[in-house]
C-alpha atoms as an extended CHARMM CRD file, in Angstrom:
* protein
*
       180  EXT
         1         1  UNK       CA             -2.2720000000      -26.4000000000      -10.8670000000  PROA      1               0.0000000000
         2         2  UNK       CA             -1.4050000000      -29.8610000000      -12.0760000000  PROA      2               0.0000000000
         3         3  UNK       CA             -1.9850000000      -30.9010000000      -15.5500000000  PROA      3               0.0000000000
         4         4  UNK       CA             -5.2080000000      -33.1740000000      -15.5350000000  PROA      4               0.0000000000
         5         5  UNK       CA             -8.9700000000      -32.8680000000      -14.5300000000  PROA      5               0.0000000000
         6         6  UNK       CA             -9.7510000000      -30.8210000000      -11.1520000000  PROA      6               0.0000000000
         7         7  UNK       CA            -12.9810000000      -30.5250000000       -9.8800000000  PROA      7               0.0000000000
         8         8  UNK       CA            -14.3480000000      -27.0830000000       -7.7030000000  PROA      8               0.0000000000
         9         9  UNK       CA            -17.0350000000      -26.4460000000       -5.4240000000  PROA      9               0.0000000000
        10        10  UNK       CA            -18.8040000000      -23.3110000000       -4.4730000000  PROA      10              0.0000000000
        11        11  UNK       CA            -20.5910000000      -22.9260000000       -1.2470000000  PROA      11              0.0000000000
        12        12  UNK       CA            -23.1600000000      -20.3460000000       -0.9510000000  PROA      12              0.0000000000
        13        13  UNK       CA            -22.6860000000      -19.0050000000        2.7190000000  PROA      13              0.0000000000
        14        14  UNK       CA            -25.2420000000      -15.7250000000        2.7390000000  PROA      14              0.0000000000
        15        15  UNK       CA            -27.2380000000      -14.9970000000       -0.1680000000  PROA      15              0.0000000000
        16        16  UNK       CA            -27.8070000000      -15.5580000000       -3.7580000000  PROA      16              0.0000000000
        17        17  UNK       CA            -25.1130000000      -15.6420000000       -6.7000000000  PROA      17              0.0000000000
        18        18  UNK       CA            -25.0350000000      -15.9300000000      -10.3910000000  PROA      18              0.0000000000
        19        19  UNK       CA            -21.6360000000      -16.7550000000      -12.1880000000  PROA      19              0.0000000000
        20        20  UNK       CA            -21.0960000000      -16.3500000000      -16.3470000000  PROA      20              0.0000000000
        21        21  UNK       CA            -18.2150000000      -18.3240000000      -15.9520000000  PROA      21              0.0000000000
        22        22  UNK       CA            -14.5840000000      -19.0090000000      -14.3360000000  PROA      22              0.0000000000
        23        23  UNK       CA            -11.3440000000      -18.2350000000      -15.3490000000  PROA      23              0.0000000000
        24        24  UNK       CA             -8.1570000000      -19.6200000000      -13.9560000000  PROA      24              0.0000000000
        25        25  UNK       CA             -5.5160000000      -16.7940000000      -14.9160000000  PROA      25              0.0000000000
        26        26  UNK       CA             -2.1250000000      -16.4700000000      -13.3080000000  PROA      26              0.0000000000
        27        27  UNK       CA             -1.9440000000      -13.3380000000      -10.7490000000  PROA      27              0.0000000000
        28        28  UNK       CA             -0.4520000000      -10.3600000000      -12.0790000000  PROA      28              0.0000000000
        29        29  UNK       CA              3.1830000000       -9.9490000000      -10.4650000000  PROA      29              0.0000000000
        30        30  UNK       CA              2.9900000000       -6.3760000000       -8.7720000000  PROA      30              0.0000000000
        31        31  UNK       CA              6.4250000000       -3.7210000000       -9.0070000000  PROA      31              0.0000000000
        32        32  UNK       CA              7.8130000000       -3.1010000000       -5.3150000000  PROA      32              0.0000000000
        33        33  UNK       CA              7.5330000000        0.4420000000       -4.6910000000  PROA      33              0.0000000000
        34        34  UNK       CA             11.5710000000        0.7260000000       -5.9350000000  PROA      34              0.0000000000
        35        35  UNK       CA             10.6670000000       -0.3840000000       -9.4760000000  PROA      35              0.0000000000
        36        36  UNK       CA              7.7700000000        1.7060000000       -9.1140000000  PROA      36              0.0000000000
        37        37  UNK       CA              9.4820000000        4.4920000000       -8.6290000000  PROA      37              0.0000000000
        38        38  UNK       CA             12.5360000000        3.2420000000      -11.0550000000  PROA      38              0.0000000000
        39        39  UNK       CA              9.6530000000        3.3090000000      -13.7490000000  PROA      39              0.0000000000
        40        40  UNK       CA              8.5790000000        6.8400000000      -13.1540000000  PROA      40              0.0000000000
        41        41  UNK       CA             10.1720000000       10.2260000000      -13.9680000000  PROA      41              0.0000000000
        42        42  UNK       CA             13.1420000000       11.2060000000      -12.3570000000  PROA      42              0.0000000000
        43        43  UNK       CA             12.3190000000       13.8820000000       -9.9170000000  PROA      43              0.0000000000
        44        44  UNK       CA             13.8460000000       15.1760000000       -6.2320000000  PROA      44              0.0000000000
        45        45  UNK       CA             10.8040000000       17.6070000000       -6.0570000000  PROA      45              0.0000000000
        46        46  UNK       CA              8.6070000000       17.9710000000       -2.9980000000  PROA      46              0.0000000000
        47        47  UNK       CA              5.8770000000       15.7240000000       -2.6300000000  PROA      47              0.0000000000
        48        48  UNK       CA              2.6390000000       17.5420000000       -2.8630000000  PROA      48              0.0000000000
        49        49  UNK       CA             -0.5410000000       16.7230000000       -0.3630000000  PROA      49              0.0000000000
        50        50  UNK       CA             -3.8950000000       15.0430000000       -1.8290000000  PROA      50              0.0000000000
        51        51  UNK       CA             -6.6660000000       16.1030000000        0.9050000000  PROA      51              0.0000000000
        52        52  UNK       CA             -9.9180000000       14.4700000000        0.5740000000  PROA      52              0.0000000000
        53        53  UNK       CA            -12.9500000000       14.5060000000        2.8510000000  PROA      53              0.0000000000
        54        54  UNK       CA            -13.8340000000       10.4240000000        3.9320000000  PROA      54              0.0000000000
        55        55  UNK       CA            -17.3120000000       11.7440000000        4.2610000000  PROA      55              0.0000000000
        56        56  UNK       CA            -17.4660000000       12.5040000000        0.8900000000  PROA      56              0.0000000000
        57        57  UNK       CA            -16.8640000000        9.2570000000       -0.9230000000  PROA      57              0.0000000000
        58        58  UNK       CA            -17.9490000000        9.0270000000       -4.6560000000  PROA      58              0.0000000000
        59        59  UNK       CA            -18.7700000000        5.6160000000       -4.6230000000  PROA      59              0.0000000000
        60        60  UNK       CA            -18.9420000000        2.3730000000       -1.9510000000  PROA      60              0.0000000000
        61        61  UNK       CA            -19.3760000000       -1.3040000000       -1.8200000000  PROA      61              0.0000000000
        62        62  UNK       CA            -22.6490000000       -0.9800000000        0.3190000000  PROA      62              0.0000000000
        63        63  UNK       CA            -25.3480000000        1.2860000000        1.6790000000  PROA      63              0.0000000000
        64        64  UNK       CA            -23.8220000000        0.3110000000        5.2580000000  PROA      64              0.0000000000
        65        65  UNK       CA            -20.9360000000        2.5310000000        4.2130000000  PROA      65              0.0000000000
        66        66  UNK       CA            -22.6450000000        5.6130000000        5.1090000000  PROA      66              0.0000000000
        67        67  UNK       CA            -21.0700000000        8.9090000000        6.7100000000  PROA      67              0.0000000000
        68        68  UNK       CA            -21.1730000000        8.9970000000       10.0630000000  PROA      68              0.0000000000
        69        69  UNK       CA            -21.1000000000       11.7170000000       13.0250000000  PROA      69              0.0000000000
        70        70  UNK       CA            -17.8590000000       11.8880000000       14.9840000000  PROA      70              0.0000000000
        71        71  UNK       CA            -17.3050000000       14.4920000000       17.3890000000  PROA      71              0.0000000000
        72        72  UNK       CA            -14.4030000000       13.1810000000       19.6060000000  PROA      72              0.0000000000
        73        73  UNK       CA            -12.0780000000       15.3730000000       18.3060000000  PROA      73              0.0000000000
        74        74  UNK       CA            -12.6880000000       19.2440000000       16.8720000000  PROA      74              0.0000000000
        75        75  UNK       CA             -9.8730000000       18.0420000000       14.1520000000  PROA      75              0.0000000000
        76        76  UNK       CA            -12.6960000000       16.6280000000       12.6740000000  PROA      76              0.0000000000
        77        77  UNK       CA            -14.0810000000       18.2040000000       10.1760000000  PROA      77              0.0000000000
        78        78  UNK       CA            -16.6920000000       19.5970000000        9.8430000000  PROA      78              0.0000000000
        79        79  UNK       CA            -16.8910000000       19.8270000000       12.9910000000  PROA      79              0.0000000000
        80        80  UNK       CA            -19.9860000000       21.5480000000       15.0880000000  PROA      80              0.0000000000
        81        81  UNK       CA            -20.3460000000       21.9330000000       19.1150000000  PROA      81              0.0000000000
        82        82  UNK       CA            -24.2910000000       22.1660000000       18.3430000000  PROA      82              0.0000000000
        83        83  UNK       CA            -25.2360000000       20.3800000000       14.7390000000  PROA      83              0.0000000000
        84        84  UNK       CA            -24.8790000000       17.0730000000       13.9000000000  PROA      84              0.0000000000
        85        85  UNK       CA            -22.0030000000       17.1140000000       11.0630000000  PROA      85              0.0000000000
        86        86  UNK       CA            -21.6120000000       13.7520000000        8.6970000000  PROA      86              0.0000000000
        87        87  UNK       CA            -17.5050000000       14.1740000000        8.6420000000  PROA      87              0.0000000000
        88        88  UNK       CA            -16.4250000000       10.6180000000        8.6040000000  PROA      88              0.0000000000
        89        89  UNK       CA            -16.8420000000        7.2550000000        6.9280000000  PROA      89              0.0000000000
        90        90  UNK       CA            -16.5500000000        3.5300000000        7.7230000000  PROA      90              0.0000000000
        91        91  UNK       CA            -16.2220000000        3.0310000000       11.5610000000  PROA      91              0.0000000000
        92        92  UNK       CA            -17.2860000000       -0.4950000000       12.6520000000  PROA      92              0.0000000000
        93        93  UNK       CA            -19.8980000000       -0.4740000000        9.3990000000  PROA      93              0.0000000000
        94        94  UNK       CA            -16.5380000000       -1.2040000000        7.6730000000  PROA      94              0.0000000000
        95        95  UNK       CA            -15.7250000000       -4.2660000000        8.4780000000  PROA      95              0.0000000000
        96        96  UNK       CA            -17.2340000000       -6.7970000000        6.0630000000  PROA      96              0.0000000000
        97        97  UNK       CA            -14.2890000000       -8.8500000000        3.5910000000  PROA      97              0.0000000000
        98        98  UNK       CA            -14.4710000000       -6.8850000000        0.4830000000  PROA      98              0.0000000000
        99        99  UNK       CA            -15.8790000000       -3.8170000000        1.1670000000  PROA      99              0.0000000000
       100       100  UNK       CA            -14.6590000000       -0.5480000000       -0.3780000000  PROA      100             0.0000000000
       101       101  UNK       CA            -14.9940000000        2.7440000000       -0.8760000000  PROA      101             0.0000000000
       102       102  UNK       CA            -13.5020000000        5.6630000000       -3.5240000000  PROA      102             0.0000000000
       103       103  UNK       CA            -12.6890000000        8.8670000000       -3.8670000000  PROA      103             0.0000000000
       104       104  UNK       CA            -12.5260000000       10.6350000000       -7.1420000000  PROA      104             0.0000000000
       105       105  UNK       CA             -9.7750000000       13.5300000000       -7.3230000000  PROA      105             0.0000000000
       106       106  UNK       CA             -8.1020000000       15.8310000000      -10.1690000000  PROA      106             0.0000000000
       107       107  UNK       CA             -4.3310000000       16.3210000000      -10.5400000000  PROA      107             0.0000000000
       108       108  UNK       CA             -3.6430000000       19.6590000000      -11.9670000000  PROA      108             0.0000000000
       109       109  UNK       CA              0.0960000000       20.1240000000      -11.6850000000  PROA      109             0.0000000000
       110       110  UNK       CA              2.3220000000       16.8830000000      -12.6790000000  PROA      110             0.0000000000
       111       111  UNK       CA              4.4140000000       15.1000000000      -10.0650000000  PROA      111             0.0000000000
       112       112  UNK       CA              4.7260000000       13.7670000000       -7.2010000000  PROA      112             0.0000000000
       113       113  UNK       CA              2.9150000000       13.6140000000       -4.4320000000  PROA      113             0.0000000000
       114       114  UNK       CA              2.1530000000       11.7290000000       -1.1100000000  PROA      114             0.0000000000
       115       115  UNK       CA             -1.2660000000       10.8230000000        0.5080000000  PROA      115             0.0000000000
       116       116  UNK       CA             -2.0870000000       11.4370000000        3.8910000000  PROA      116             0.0000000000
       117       117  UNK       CA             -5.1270000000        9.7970000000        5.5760000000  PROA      117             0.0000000000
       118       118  UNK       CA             -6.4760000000       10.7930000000        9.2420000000  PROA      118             0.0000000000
       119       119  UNK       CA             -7.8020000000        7.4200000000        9.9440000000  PROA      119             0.0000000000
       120       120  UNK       CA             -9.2640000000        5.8770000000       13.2700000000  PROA      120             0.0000000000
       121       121  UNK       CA             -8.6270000000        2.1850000000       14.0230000000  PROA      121             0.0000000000
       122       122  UNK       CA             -9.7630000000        1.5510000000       17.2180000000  PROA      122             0.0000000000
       123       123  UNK       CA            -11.5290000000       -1.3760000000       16.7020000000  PROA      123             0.0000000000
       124       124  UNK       CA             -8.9640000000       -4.0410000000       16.5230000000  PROA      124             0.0000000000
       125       125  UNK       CA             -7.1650000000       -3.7170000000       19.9300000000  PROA      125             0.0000000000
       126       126  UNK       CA             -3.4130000000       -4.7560000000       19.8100000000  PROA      126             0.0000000000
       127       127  UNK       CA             -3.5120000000       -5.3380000000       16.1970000000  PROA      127             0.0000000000
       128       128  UNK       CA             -3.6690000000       -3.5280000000       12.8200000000  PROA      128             0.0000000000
       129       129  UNK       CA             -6.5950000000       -3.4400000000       10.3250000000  PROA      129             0.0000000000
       130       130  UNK       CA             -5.3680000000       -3.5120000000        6.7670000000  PROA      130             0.0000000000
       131       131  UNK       CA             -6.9100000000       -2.7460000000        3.4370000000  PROA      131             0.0000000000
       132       132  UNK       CA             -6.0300000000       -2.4580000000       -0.1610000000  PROA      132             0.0000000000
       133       133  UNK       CA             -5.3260000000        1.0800000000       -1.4220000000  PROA      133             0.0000000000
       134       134  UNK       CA             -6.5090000000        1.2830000000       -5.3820000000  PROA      134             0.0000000000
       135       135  UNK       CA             -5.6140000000        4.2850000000       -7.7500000000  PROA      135             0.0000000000
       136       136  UNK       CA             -7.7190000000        4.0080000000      -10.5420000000  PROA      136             0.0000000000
       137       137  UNK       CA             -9.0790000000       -0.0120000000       -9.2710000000  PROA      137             0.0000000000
       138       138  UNK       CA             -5.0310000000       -0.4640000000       -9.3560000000  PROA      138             0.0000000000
       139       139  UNK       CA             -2.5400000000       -1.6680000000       -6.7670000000  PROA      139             0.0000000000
       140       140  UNK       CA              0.3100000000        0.9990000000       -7.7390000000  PROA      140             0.0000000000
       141       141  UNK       CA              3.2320000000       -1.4550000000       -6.1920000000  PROA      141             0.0000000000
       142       142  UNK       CA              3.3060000000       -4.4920000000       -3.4330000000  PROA      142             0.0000000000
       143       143  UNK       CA              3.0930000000       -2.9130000000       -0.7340000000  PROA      143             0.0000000000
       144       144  UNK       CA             -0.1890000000       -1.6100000000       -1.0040000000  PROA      144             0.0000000000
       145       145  UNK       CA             -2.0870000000       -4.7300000000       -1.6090000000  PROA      145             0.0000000000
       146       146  UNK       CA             -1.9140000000       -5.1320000000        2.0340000000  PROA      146             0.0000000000
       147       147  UNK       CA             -1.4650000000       -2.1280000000        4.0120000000  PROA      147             0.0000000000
       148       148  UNK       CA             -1.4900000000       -2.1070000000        7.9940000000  PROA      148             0.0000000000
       149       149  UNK       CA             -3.2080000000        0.4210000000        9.7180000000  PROA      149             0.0000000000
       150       150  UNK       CA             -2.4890000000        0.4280000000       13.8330000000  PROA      150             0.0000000000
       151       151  UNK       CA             -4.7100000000        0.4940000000       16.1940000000  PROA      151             0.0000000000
       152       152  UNK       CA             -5.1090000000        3.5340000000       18.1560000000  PROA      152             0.0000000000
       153       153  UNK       CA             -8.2680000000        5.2250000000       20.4260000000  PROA      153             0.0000000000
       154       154  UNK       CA             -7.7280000000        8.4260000000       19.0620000000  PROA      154             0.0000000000
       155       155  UNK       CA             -7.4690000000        9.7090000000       15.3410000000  PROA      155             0.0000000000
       156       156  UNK       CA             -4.3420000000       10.1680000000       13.8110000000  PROA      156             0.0000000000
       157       157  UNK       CA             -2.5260000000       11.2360000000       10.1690000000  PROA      157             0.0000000000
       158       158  UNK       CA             -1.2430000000        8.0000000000        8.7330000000  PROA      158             0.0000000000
       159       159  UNK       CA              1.1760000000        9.2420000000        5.5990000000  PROA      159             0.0000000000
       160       160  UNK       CA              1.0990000000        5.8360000000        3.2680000000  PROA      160             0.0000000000
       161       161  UNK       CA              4.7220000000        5.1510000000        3.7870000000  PROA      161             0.0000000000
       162       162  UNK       CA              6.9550000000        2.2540000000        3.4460000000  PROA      162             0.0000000000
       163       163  UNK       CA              6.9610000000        0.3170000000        6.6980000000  PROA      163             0.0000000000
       164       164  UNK       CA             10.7410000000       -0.9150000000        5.8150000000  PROA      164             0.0000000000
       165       165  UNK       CA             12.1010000000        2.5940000000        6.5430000000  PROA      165             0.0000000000
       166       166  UNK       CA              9.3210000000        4.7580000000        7.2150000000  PROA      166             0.0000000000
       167       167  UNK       CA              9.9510000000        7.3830000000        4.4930000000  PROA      167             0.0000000000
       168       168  UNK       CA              6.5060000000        8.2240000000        2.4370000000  PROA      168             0.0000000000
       169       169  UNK       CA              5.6270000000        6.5450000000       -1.0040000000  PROA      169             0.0000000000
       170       170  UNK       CA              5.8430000000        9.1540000000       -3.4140000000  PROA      170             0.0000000000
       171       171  UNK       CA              3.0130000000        8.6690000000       -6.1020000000  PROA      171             0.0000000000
       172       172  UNK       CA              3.6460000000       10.0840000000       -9.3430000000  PROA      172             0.0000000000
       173       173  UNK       CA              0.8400000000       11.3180000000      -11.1860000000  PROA      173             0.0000000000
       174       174  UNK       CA              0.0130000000       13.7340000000      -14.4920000000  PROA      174             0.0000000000
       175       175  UNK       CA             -2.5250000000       15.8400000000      -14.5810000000  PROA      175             0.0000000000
       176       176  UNK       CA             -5.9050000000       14.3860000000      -15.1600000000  PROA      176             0.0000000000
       177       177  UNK       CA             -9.0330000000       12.3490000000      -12.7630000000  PROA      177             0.0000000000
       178       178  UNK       CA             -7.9910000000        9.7010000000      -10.8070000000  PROA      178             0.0000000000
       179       179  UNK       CA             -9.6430000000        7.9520000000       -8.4570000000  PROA      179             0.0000000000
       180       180  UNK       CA             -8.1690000000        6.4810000000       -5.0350000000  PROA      180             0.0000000000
Protein backbone atom coordinates (compact mmCIF):
# COMPACT_ATOMS: atom_id res chain seq x y z
CA UNK A 1 0.00 0.00 0.00
CA UNK A 2 0.86 3.62 -0.60
CA UNK A 3 1.71 5.89 2.16
CA UNK A 4 -1.46 8.14 2.81
CA UNK A 5 -5.21 7.66 3.78
CA UNK A 6 -7.11 4.55 2.06
CA UNK A 7 -10.51 3.96 2.57
CA UNK A 8 -12.23 0.02 2.59
CA UNK A 9 -15.54 -1.28 2.14
CA UNK A 10 -17.13 -4.46 3.24
CA UNK A 11 -20.07 -5.92 1.53
CA UNK A 12 -22.16 -8.31 3.33
CA UNK A 13 -23.16 -10.93 0.57
CA UNK A 14 -25.03 -13.86 2.84
CA UNK A 15 -25.46 -13.38 6.38
CA UNK A 16 -24.48 -11.52 9.40
CA UNK A 17 -20.81 -10.48 10.58
CA UNK A 18 -19.18 -8.86 13.48
CA UNK A 19 -15.47 -7.59 13.14
CA UNK A 20 -13.14 -6.46 16.46
CA UNK A 21 -10.99 -4.90 14.16
CA UNK A 22 -8.54 -5.03 10.96
CA UNK A 23 -5.11 -5.52 10.60
CA UNK A 24 -3.05 -4.89 7.54
CA UNK A 25 0.09 -7.29 8.13
CA UNK A 26 2.46 -8.34 5.39
CA UNK A 27 1.91 -12.19 4.30
CA UNK A 28 4.19 -14.54 5.75
CA UNK A 29 6.79 -15.68 2.93
CA UNK A 30 6.34 -19.61 2.87
CA UNK A 31 9.84 -22.15 2.44
CA UNK A 32 9.56 -24.15 -1.00
CA UNK A 33 9.49 -27.65 -0.16
CA UNK A 34 13.67 -27.64 -0.85
CA UNK A 35 14.26 -25.27 2.08
CA UNK A 36 11.78 -27.21 3.81
CA UNK A 37 13.45 -30.06 3.61
CA UNK A 38 17.07 -28.15 3.80
CA UNK A 39 15.68 -27.09 7.34
CA UNK A 40 14.91 -30.53 8.56
CA UNK A 41 17.12 -33.45 9.69
CA UNK A 42 19.19 -35.09 7.37
CA UNK A 43 17.74 -38.44 6.66
CA UNK A 44 17.67 -41.06 3.39
CA UNK A 45 15.19 -43.25 5.46
CA UNK A 46 11.95 -44.61 4.05
CA UNK A 47 9.07 -42.53 4.20
CA UNK A 48 6.51 -43.99 6.48
CA UNK A 49 2.49 -44.00 5.57
CA UNK A 50 -0.08 -41.75 7.70
CA UNK A 51 -3.60 -43.61 7.06
CA UNK A 52 -6.57 -41.82 8.23
CA UNK A 53 -10.26 -42.55 7.73
CA UNK A 54 -12.03 -39.12 5.82
CA UNK A 55 -15.11 -40.30 7.57
CA UNK A 56 -13.69 -39.76 10.68
CA UNK A 57 -12.78 -36.11 10.77
CA UNK A 58 -12.16 -34.48 14.25
CA UNK A 59 -13.34 -31.28 13.41
CA UNK A 60 -15.07 -29.24 10.16
CA UNK A 61 -15.98 -25.85 8.97
CA UNK A 62 -19.79 -26.79 8.79
CA UNK A 63 -22.49 -29.27 9.67
CA UNK A 64 -22.81 -29.75 5.70
CA UNK A 65 -19.50 -31.56 6.04
CA UNK A 66 -21.02 -34.68 7.14
CA UNK A 67 -19.89 -38.40 6.26
CA UNK A 68 -21.42 -39.71 3.58
CA UNK A 69 -22.29 -43.32 2.05
CA UNK A 70 -20.23 -44.35 -0.96
CA UNK A 71 -20.45 -47.68 -2.28
CA UNK A 72 -18.99 -47.41 -5.87
CA UNK A 73 -16.07 -49.07 -5.08
CA UNK A 74 -15.50 -52.11 -2.28
CA UNK A 75 -11.96 -50.13 -1.73
CA UNK A 76 -14.02 -48.14 0.27
CA UNK A 77 -13.97 -48.63 3.49
CA UNK A 78 -15.98 -49.68 5.43
CA UNK A 79 -17.49 -51.04 3.01
CA UNK A 80 -20.94 -53.27 3.27
CA UNK A 81 -22.96 -55.09 0.25
CA UNK A 82 -26.11 -54.84 2.74
CA UNK A 83 -25.62 -51.81 5.51
CA UNK A 84 -25.36 -48.45 4.89
CA UNK A 85 -21.56 -47.58 5.95
CA UNK A 86 -20.61 -43.60 6.55
CA UNK A 87 -16.87 -44.16 4.90
CA UNK A 88 -16.35 -40.89 3.21
CA UNK A 89 -16.42 -37.13 3.60
CA UNK A 90 -16.98 -33.98 1.52
CA UNK A 91 -18.41 -34.94 -1.96
CA UNK A 92 -20.29 -32.02 -3.60
CA UNK A 93 -21.20 -30.72 0.26
CA UNK A 94 -17.55 -29.56 -0.09
CA UNK A 95 -17.57 -27.05 -2.18
CA UNK A 96 -18.19 -23.75 -0.39
CA UNK A 97 -14.75 -21.06 -0.40
CA UNK A 98 -13.31 -21.74 2.93
CA UNK A 99 -14.48 -24.78 4.06
CA UNK A 100 -12.30 -27.30 5.92
CA UNK A 101 -11.96 -30.16 7.63
CA UNK A 102 -9.11 -31.97 10.15
CA UNK A 103 -7.83 -34.86 11.18
CA UNK A 104 -6.04 -35.30 14.42
CA UNK A 105 -3.14 -38.05 14.33
CA UNK A 106 -0.12 -39.22 16.72
CA UNK A 107 3.47 -39.71 15.50
CA UNK A 108 5.13 -42.32 17.53
CA UNK A 109 8.40 -43.03 15.78
CA UNK A 110 10.40 -39.75 14.47
CA UNK A 111 10.91 -39.15 10.76
CA UNK A 112 9.77 -38.98 7.80
CA UNK A 113 6.94 -39.77 6.28
CA UNK A 114 4.58 -39.21 3.23
CA UNK A 115 0.71 -38.80 3.12
CA UNK A 116 -1.41 -40.58 0.92
CA UNK A 117 -5.06 -39.54 0.33
CA UNK A 118 -7.73 -41.75 -1.73
CA UNK A 119 -9.64 -38.81 -2.88
CA UNK A 120 -12.59 -38.53 -5.50
CA UNK A 121 -12.82 -35.41 -7.69
CA UNK A 122 -15.29 -35.94 -10.03
CA UNK A 123 -17.02 -32.95 -9.83
CA UNK A 124 -14.99 -30.53 -11.76
CA UNK A 125 -14.82 -32.16 -15.26
CA UNK A 126 -11.56 -31.32 -17.21
CA UNK A 127 -10.15 -29.45 -14.39
CA UNK A 128 -8.60 -29.88 -10.91
CA UNK A 129 -10.12 -28.92 -7.52
CA UNK A 130 -7.49 -27.60 -5.16
CA UNK A 131 -7.32 -27.02 -1.46
CA UNK A 132 -4.94 -26.00 1.20
CA UNK A 133 -3.31 -28.86 3.15
CA UNK A 134 -2.63 -27.54 7.01
CA UNK A 135 -0.42 -29.50 9.60
CA UNK A 136 -1.12 -28.12 12.75
CA UNK A 137 -3.40 -24.79 10.92
CA UNK A 138 0.19 -24.52 9.01
CA UNK A 139 1.14 -24.47 5.34
CA UNK A 140 4.44 -26.72 5.79
CA UNK A 141 6.06 -25.14 2.35
CA UNK A 142 4.55 -23.34 -1.01
CA UNK A 143 3.39 -25.79 -2.59
CA UNK A 144 0.74 -26.75 -0.44
CA UNK A 145 -1.09 -23.54 -0.17
CA UNK A 146 -2.56 -24.51 -3.39
CA UNK A 147 -2.64 -28.05 -4.17
CA UNK A 148 -4.38 -29.53 -7.43
CA UNK A 149 -6.34 -32.43 -7.20
CA UNK A 150 -7.48 -33.99 -10.90
CA UNK A 151 -10.48 -34.81 -11.82
CA UNK A 152 -11.30 -38.34 -12.20
CA UNK A 153 -14.88 -40.60 -12.06
CA UNK A 154 -13.40 -43.10 -10.07
CA UNK A 155 -11.39 -42.93 -6.68
CA UNK A 156 -7.88 -42.94 -6.67
CA UNK A 157 -4.55 -42.68 -4.12
CA UNK A 158 -3.19 -39.20 -4.64
CA UNK A 159 0.48 -39.32 -2.71
CA UNK A 160 0.99 -35.29 -1.94
CA UNK A 161 3.91 -35.01 -4.24
CA UNK A 162 5.68 -32.30 -5.97
CA UNK A 163 4.03 -31.69 -9.32
CA UNK A 164 7.63 -30.40 -10.72
CA UNK A 165 8.97 -33.99 -10.71
CA UNK A 166 6.48 -36.12 -9.26
CA UNK A 167 8.55 -37.59 -6.39
CA UNK A 168 6.48 -37.45 -2.86
CA UNK A 169 6.97 -34.59 -0.22
CA UNK A 170 8.54 -36.14 2.58
CA UNK A 171 7.12 -34.57 5.89
CA UNK A 172 9.27 -34.72 8.76
CA UNK A 173 7.72 -35.06 11.97
CA UNK A 174 8.73 -36.06 15.90
CA UNK A 175 6.77 -37.86 17.85
CA UNK A 176 3.82 -36.15 19.34
CA UNK A 177 -0.27 -34.99 18.07
CA UNK A 178 -0.52 -33.30 15.07
CA UNK A 179 -3.24 -32.46 13.27
CA UNK A 180 -3.60 -32.42 9.28
Amino acid sequence: MTAGEHQISISAANGGVAIERIEFKQPKALNTYSEYLESNPSNDAEAKDIILEGEKADLKSSASLYPVTDRTNCATQPFSEKNTMLNAIGGSNWSNPGSWVEWNFTIETEGYYSIDLRVLQNSNKGIKSYRTITINGEVPFAELEQYGFEYDRSWYIETLHNPEDGKPFKFYFKPGDYTL
